[in-house]
Amino acid sequence: MVKYINRIVGKDAIRLNKMMTSFIEHESIVTTRKHAKRVVERFDQIVNTAKRQGVTPDAYRVYQKTLNDLPNSVKKIQEILLPRYQSRNGGYARMLRLEPRLGDNAPQAVVEMVDGNKEYKFWMAARVVARLRQQGLPVDSKTKAQVQQVTQGSPERADKFEEAVKEMTERFYPVPEKIQGSGPLPKKAGSGGKGYKHCPPPKML
Amino acid sequence: MALQLTKPFVAALSAQIPVAVSVTLAPGLLGGLFGGAQHDLDLETPSREVDLEQHKHEDCDHGIVYAVPKKKVSYGQKRKRFLADTKALKPLTNLNRCPACGHVKRMHTLCMHCFYELRSFFAKKTRDAESLVDKKQPPTLPAHDEAFIYKNKIDRPHYDKLKDTASYVLKYPRSQVYKKKDKSRD
Ligand SMILES: [Zn+2]
């Protein structure tokens, strides 16, 4: 009989604590999808606890149960994460899917902090915008939506995004003529203007 | 081999003659049955006597009769089983194009190539940031101290192989690229 549902105990708890600690240290980790989901949930809980209780003894009891490397991780939560997530009420971490792992074919995912310094969604959007600008193409609706998601309409984030676009241009697309395999995106009828919603048949290329 | 050994037993059973057959229950018996080495049987050593007359009506076959397929599986049936439709590789239909590099990728996932590029980009950024911060240099040790402390750090010849990670670490193959159709050919 199942005594507790959704309670993480035993070796799972230990593994999750380790993953949470390295997630807080590095701001993005690659794991399998189930672990990634747990990390996302637990990160929300920890940040909310820190917001409510700070470093009171009660909060410290929570950190002791859920984190390793205590002084450093609590320091990072207090000094960096709390000011960063002051304006949010949840959804502090995000999970993006990856290809299955080589070897055991396990579905992988990357967990990243929203507004963190290793935000793949943000930099991917910046890279796409950089490519489109170098090629002189209009930004399509899907990329626009993604940019909107990562900047959240705030001017500070928009400035940061522009800097990221510049960096991406320097690193990946310095010469527009050398951009490989990325002509204008083919449009499929009925995709609602989303150029690359479906894999286009060869006649459209 | 197995048949040869079973013959006397079967004969004794069918003829209804009470025969006491002495069977060695040593490990050599089973080995002789299945391993194909008959000369390993040591029949001369004293062993437990098994009276077949006693055991006749019980569900005991002394490990002589085993379940085996009744017929040989035909070539066609075998091929049908191996090459069943459910075992074939299915074509991937959930593909689209990576907006950054233009190669094929799965839907709703990051392109692995671009992911690794971004990851190395982040790593370089962290390295650059760390290099700006002044680090405490470890104290320089006298030569004899250093030799004592780091005496286990020896470069062995097979370490070079291990350092060459490209030779043994699995890598994702690069996916195909969409190419523009050459219109002059049509
Ligand atoms: Zn890509």
PDB file of C-alpha atoms in Angstrom, chain B:
ATOM      1  CA  MET B   1      24.124 -38.421 -25.261  1.00  0.00           C
ATOM      2  CA  ALA B   2      20.997 -37.944 -23.193  1.00  0.00           C
ATOM      3  CA  LEU B   3      19.154 -40.541 -25.243  1.00  0.00           C
ATOM      4  CA  GLN B   4      21.825 -43.168 -24.670  1.00  0.00           C
ATOM      5  CA  LEU B   5      21.631 -42.746 -20.947  1.00  0.00           C
ATOM      6  CA  THR B   6      17.843 -42.814 -20.828  1.00  0.00           C
ATOM      7  CA  LYS B   7      17.506 -46.033 -22.791  1.00  0.00           C
ATOM      8  CA  PRO B   8      18.103 -48.473 -19.913  1.00  0.00           C
ATOM      9  CA  PHE B   9      15.676 -46.594 -17.680  1.00  0.00           C
ATOM     10  CA  VAL B  10      12.940 -46.599 -20.285  1.00  0.00           C
ATOM     11  CA  ALA B  11      13.498 -50.254 -21.007  1.00  0.00           C
ATOM     12  CA  ALA B  12      13.252 -51.115 -17.347  1.00  0.00           C
ATOM     13  CA  LEU B  13      10.035 -49.146 -16.955  1.00  0.00           C
ATOM     14  CA  SER B  14       8.333 -50.628 -19.987  1.00  0.00           C
ATOM     15  CA  ALA B  15       9.263 -54.206 -19.133  1.00  0.00           C
ATOM     16  CA  GLN B  16       7.880 -53.867 -15.587  1.00  0.00           C
ATOM     17  CA  ILE B  17      10.923 -55.673 -14.245  1.00  0.00           C
ATOM     18  CA  PRO B  18      12.036 -54.581 -10.807  1.00  0.00           C
ATOM     19  CA  VAL B  19      15.557 -53.497 -11.452  1.00  0.00           C
ATOM     20  CA  ALA B  20      17.592 -51.577  -8.983  1.00  0.00           C
ATOM     21  CA  VAL B  21      19.695 -49.164 -10.887  1.00  0.00           C
ATOM     22  CA  SER B  22      22.444 -47.435  -9.059  1.00  0.00           C
ATOM     23  CA  VAL B  23      22.825 -43.847 -10.113  1.00  0.00           C
ATOM     24  CA  THR B  24      25.555 -41.593  -8.961  1.00  0.00           C
ATOM     25  CA  LEU B  25      24.040 -38.395  -7.736  1.00  0.00           C
ATOM     26  CA  ALA B  26      27.408 -36.793  -7.861  1.00  0.00           C
ATOM     27  CA  PRO B  27      27.878 -33.548  -9.826  1.00  0.00           C
ATOM     28  CA  GLY B  28      29.462 -35.663 -12.517  1.00  0.00           C
ATOM     29  CA  LEU B  29      26.074 -37.053 -13.599  1.00  0.00           C
ATOM     30  CA  LEU B  30      24.462 -33.841 -14.769  1.00  0.00           C
ATOM     31  CA  GLY B  31      27.706 -32.736 -16.241  1.00  0.00           C
ATOM     32  CA  GLY B  32      27.829 -35.973 -18.192  1.00  0.00           C
ATOM     33  CA  LEU B  33      24.236 -35.511 -19.379  1.00  0.00           C
ATOM     34  CA  PHE B  34      24.575 -31.979 -20.641  1.00  0.00           C
ATOM     35  CA  GLY B  35      28.228 -31.318 -20.936  1.00  0.00           C
ATOM     36  CA  GLY B  36      28.779 -34.178 -23.328  1.00  0.00           C
ATOM     37  CA  ALA B  37      31.585 -35.767 -21.369  1.00  0.00           C
ATOM     38  CA  GLN B  38      30.506 -39.322 -20.666  1.00  0.00           C
ATOM     39  CA  HIS B  39      33.832 -40.522 -19.486  1.00  0.00           C
ATOM     40  CA  ASP B  40      33.566 -38.167 -16.498  1.00  0.00           C
ATOM     41  CA  LEU B  41      30.894 -40.429 -14.977  1.00  0.00           C
ATOM     42  CA  ASP B  42      32.286 -42.290 -12.055  1.00  0.00           C
ATOM     43  CA  LEU B  43      30.002 -45.296 -11.724  1.00  0.00           C
ATOM     44  CA  GLU B  44      32.235 -47.347  -9.520  1.00  0.00           C
ATOM     45  CA  THR B  45      32.076 -45.194  -6.410  1.00  0.00           C
ATOM     46  CA  PRO B  46      29.375 -46.275  -3.954  1.00  0.00           C
ATOM     47  CA  SER B  47      26.293 -44.058  -4.332  1.00  0.00           C
ATOM     48  CA  ARG B  48      22.691 -43.796  -3.245  1.00  0.00           C
ATOM     49  CA  GLU B  49      20.507 -46.524  -4.633  1.00  0.00           C
ATOM     50  CA  VAL B  50      17.384 -45.471  -6.499  1.00  0.00           C
ATOM     51  CA  ASP B  51      14.715 -48.098  -6.808  1.00  0.00           C
ATOM     52  CA  LEU B  52      12.721 -47.289  -9.910  1.00  0.00           C
ATOM     53  CA  GLU B  53       9.928 -49.621  -8.827  1.00  0.00           C
ATOM     54  CA  GLN B  54       9.323 -47.454  -5.789  1.00  0.00           C
ATOM     55  CA  HIS B  55       9.337 -44.232  -7.687  1.00  0.00           C
ATOM     56  CA  LYS B  56       7.279 -45.445 -10.618  1.00  0.00           C
ATOM     57  CA  HIS B  57       3.897 -44.079  -9.555  1.00  0.00           C
ATOM     58  CA  GLU B  58       5.135 -40.774  -8.265  1.00  0.00           C
ATOM     59  CA  ASP B  59       5.547 -37.630 -10.265  1.00  0.00           C
ATOM     60  CA  CYS B  60       9.245 -38.162 -10.433  1.00  0.00           C
ATOM     61  CA  ASP B  61      11.064 -38.626 -13.696  1.00  0.00           C
ATOM     62  CA  HIS B  62      14.584 -38.410 -12.241  1.00  0.00           C
ATOM     63  CA  GLY B  63      15.289 -35.481 -14.500  1.00  0.00           C
ATOM     64  CA  ILE B  64      15.238 -37.673 -17.570  1.00  0.00           C
ATOM     65  CA  VAL B  65      12.362 -36.202 -19.569  1.00  0.00           C
ATOM     66  CA  TYR B  66      12.242 -32.492 -20.337  1.00  0.00           C
ATOM     67  CA  ALA B  67       9.864 -30.198 -22.158  1.00  0.00           C
ATOM     68  CA  VAL B  68      11.099 -29.616 -25.663  1.00  0.00           C
ATOM     69  CA  PRO B  69       9.579 -28.097 -28.785  1.00  0.00           C
ATOM     70  CA  LYS B  70       7.513 -30.634 -30.669  1.00  0.00           C
ATOM     71  CA  LYS B  71       8.496 -29.446 -34.136  1.00  0.00           C
ATOM     72  CA  LYS B  72      11.287 -27.470 -35.667  1.00  0.00           C
ATOM     73  CA  VAL B  73      10.284 -23.825 -36.189  1.00  0.00           C
ATOM     74  CA  SER B  74      10.154 -23.315 -39.909  1.00  0.00           C
ATOM     75  CA  TYR B  75      12.245 -20.737 -41.698  1.00  0.00           C
ATOM     76  CA  GLY B  76       9.214 -18.642 -42.585  1.00  0.00           C
ATOM     77  CA  GLN B  77       7.835 -18.605 -39.053  1.00  0.00           C
ATOM     78  CA  LYS B  78      11.203 -17.643 -37.683  1.00  0.00           C
ATOM     79  CA  ARG B  79      11.599 -14.792 -40.186  1.00  0.00           C
ATOM     80  CA  LYS B  80       8.063 -13.642 -39.402  1.00  0.00           C
ATOM     81  CA  ARG B  81       8.952 -13.445 -35.737  1.00  0.00           C
ATOM     82  CA  PHE B  82      12.250 -11.648 -36.285  1.00  0.00           C
ATOM     83  CA  LEU B  83      10.938  -9.168 -38.823  1.00  0.00           C
ATOM     84  CA  ALA B  84       7.547  -8.429 -37.283  1.00  0.00           C
ATOM     85  CA  ASP B  85       6.021  -5.081 -38.126  1.00  0.00           C
ATOM     86  CA  THR B  86       6.145  -3.909 -34.547  1.00  0.00           C
ATOM     87  CA  LYS B  87       9.899  -4.396 -34.398  1.00  0.00           C
ATOM     88  CA  ALA B  88      10.704  -2.252 -37.403  1.00  0.00           C
ATOM     89  CA  LEU B  89      12.094   1.229 -36.944  1.00  0.00           C
ATOM     90  CA  LYS B  90       9.387   3.822 -37.333  1.00  0.00           C
ATOM     91  CA  PRO B  91       9.988   6.982 -39.308  1.00  0.00           C
ATOM     92  CA  LEU B  92      10.289  10.173 -37.283  1.00  0.00           C
ATOM     93  CA  THR B  93       7.525  12.586 -38.181  1.00  0.00           C
ATOM     94  CA  ASN B  94       7.983  15.033 -35.311  1.00  0.00           C
ATOM     95  CA  LEU B  95      10.780  16.932 -36.968  1.00  0.00           C
ATOM     96  CA  ASN B  96      11.249  20.561 -37.757  1.00  0.00           C
ATOM     97  CA  ARG B  97      14.014  22.976 -38.419  1.00  0.00           C
ATOM     98  CA  CYS B  98      16.369  24.568 -35.905  1.00  0.00           C
ATOM     99  CA  PRO B  99      15.795  28.323 -36.235  1.00  0.00           C
ATOM    100  CA  ALA B 100      19.418  29.055 -35.324  1.00  0.00           C
ATOM    101  CA  CYS B 101      21.449  26.684 -37.484  1.00  0.00           C
ATOM    102  CA  GLY B 102      18.897  25.468 -40.013  1.00  0.00           C
ATOM    103  CA  HIS B 103      19.475  21.770 -39.424  1.00  0.00           C
ATOM    104  CA  VAL B 104      16.800  19.194 -38.725  1.00  0.00           C
ATOM    105  CA  LYS B 105      15.776  18.716 -35.094  1.00  0.00           C
ATOM    106  CA  ARG B 106      12.985  17.180 -33.081  1.00  0.00           C
ATOM    107  CA  MET B 107       9.971  19.333 -32.325  1.00  0.00           C
ATOM    108  CA  HIS B 108       9.736  20.905 -28.858  1.00  0.00           C
ATOM    109  CA  THR B 109      13.401  20.205 -28.122  1.00  0.00           C
ATOM    110  CA  LEU B 110      16.596  22.175 -28.353  1.00  0.00           C
ATOM    111  CA  CYS B 111      18.937  21.382 -31.231  1.00  0.00           C
ATOM    112  CA  MET B 112      21.789  19.486 -29.562  1.00  0.00           C
ATOM    113  CA  HIS B 113      24.438  21.161 -31.709  1.00  0.00           C
ATOM    114  CA  CYS B 114      23.279  24.645 -30.770  1.00  0.00           C
ATOM    115  CA  PHE B 115      22.870  23.539 -27.155  1.00  0.00           C
ATOM    116  CA  TYR B 116      26.498  22.438 -26.939  1.00  0.00           C
ATOM    117  CA  GLU B 117      27.653  25.627 -28.652  1.00  0.00           C
ATOM    118  CA  LEU B 118      25.736  27.710 -26.126  1.00  0.00           C
ATOM    119  CA  ARG B 119      27.089  25.614 -23.284  1.00  0.00           C
ATOM    120  CA  SER B 120      30.683  26.172 -24.350  1.00  0.00           C
ATOM    121  CA  PHE B 121      29.826  29.867 -24.747  1.00  0.00           C
ATOM    122  CA  PHE B 122      28.611  29.983 -21.139  1.00  0.00           C
ATOM    123  CA  ALA B 123      31.693  28.105 -19.992  1.00  0.00           C
ATOM    124  CA  LYS B 124      33.926  30.618 -21.714  1.00  0.00           C
ATOM    125  CA  LYS B 125      32.021  33.486 -20.119  1.00  0.00           C
ATOM    126  CA  THR B 126      32.457  31.997 -16.651  1.00  0.00           C
ATOM    127  CA  ARG B 127      36.133  31.366 -17.317  1.00  0.00           C
ATOM    128  CA  ASP B 128      36.639  34.960 -18.421  1.00  0.00           C
ATOM    129  CA  ALA B 129      34.802  36.256 -15.358  1.00  0.00           C
ATOM    130  CA  GLU B 130      36.879  34.066 -13.072  1.00  0.00           C
ATOM    131  CA  SER B 131      40.138  35.181 -14.656  1.00  0.00           C
ATOM    132  CA  LEU B 132      39.294  38.813 -13.817  1.00  0.00           C
ATOM    133  CA  VAL B 133      38.981  38.003 -10.123  1.00  0.00           C
ATOM    134  CA  ASP B 134      42.314  37.921  -8.309  1.00  0.00           C
ATOM    135  CA  LYS B 135      42.871  34.475  -6.981  1.00  0.00           C
ATOM    136  CA  LYS B 136      44.992  33.583  -4.005  1.00  0.00           C
ATOM    137  CA  GLN B 137      48.097  31.888  -5.293  1.00  0.00           C
ATOM    138  CA  PRO B 138      48.984  28.731  -3.415  1.00  0.00           C
ATOM    139  CA  PRO B 139      52.200  29.076  -1.443  1.00  0.00           C
ATOM    140  CA  THR B 140      55.288  27.924  -3.278  1.00  0.00           C
ATOM    141  CA  LEU B 141      56.777  24.878  -1.651  1.00  0.00           C
ATOM    142  CA  PRO B 142      60.396  23.907  -1.340  1.00  0.00           C
ATOM    143  CA  ALA B 143      61.502  21.352  -3.893  1.00  0.00           C
ATOM    144  CA  HIS B 144      61.777  18.423  -1.501  1.00  0.00           C
ATOM    145  CA  ASP B 145      58.333  19.184  -0.006  1.00  0.00           C
ATOM    146  CA  GLU B 146      56.720  19.319  -3.407  1.00  0.00           C
ATOM    147  CA  ALA B 147      58.359  16.077  -4.437  1.00  0.00           C
ATOM    148  CA  PHE B 148      56.992  14.464  -1.268  1.00  0.00           C
ATOM    149  CA  ILE B 149      53.460  15.855  -1.497  1.00  0.00           C
ATOM    150  CA  TYR B 150      52.928  15.272  -5.192  1.00  0.00           C
ATOM    151  CA  LYS B 151      54.892  12.076  -5.447  1.00  0.00           C
ATOM    152  CA  ASN B 152      51.882  10.104  -6.655  1.00  0.00           C
ATOM    153  CA  LYS B 153      51.290  12.398  -9.606  1.00  0.00           C
ATOM    154  CA  ILE B 154      53.177  10.617 -12.325  1.00  0.00           C
ATOM    155  CA  ASP B 155      52.312  10.856 -15.993  1.00  0.00           C
ATOM    156  CA  ARG B 156      51.854   7.314 -17.154  1.00  0.00           C
ATOM    157  CA  PRO B 157      51.819   6.361 -20.817  1.00  0.00           C
ATOM    158  CA  HIS B 158      48.160   5.283 -20.866  1.00  0.00           C
ATOM    159  CA  TYR B 159      47.050   8.658 -19.477  1.00  0.00           C
ATOM    160  CA  ASP B 160      47.585  10.143 -22.931  1.00  0.00           C
ATOM    161  CA  LYS B 161      44.952   7.798 -24.307  1.00  0.00           C
ATOM    162  CA  LEU B 162      42.517   8.829 -21.600  1.00  0.00           C
ATOM    163  CA  LYS B 163      43.121  12.497 -22.269  1.00  0.00           C
ATOM    164  CA  ASP B 164      42.113  11.969 -25.889  1.00  0.00           C
ATOM    165  CA  THR B 165      38.407  11.952 -25.023  1.00  0.00           C
ATOM    166  CA  ALA B 166      37.330  12.323 -28.637  1.00  0.00           C
ATOM    167  CA  SER B 167      38.402   8.736 -29.297  1.00  0.00           C
ATOM    168  CA  TYR B 168      36.028   7.116 -26.806  1.00  0.00           C
ATOM    169  CA  VAL B 169      33.286   9.557 -25.740  1.00  0.00           C
ATOM    170  CA  LEU B 170      30.005   9.147 -27.609  1.00  0.00           C
ATOM    171  CA  LYS B 171      28.902  12.106 -29.663  1.00  0.00           C
ATOM    172  CA  TYR B 172      25.630  13.104 -31.215  1.00  0.00           C
ATOM    173  CA  PRO B 173      25.858  12.930 -34.989  1.00  0.00           C
ATOM    174  CA  ARG B 174      25.176  16.173 -36.795  1.00  0.00           C
ATOM    175  CA  SER B 175      21.695  16.196 -38.271  1.00  0.00           C
ATOM    176  CA  GLN B 176      20.923  16.894 -41.901  1.00  0.00           C
ATOM    177  CA  VAL B 177      20.673  20.410 -43.244  1.00  0.00           C
ATOM    178  CA  TYR B 178      17.852  21.794 -45.313  1.00  0.00           C
ATOM    179  CA  LYS B 179      19.153  22.995 -48.610  1.00  0.00           C
ATOM    180  CA  LYS B 180      17.624  25.350 -51.089  1.00  0.00           C
ATOM    181  CA  LYS B 181      16.469  23.648 -54.234  1.00  0.00           C
ATOM    182  CA  ASP B 182      18.481  24.554 -57.293  1.00  0.00           C
ATOM    183  CA  LYS B 183      15.870  26.248 -59.477  1.00  0.00           C
ATOM    184  CA  SER B 184      18.009  26.285 -62.628  1.00  0.00           C
ATOM    185  CA  ARG B 185      17.774  22.495 -62.836  1.00  0.00           C
ATOM    186  CA  ASP B 186      13.985  22.410 -63.139  1.00  0.00           C
TER     187      ASP B 186
END
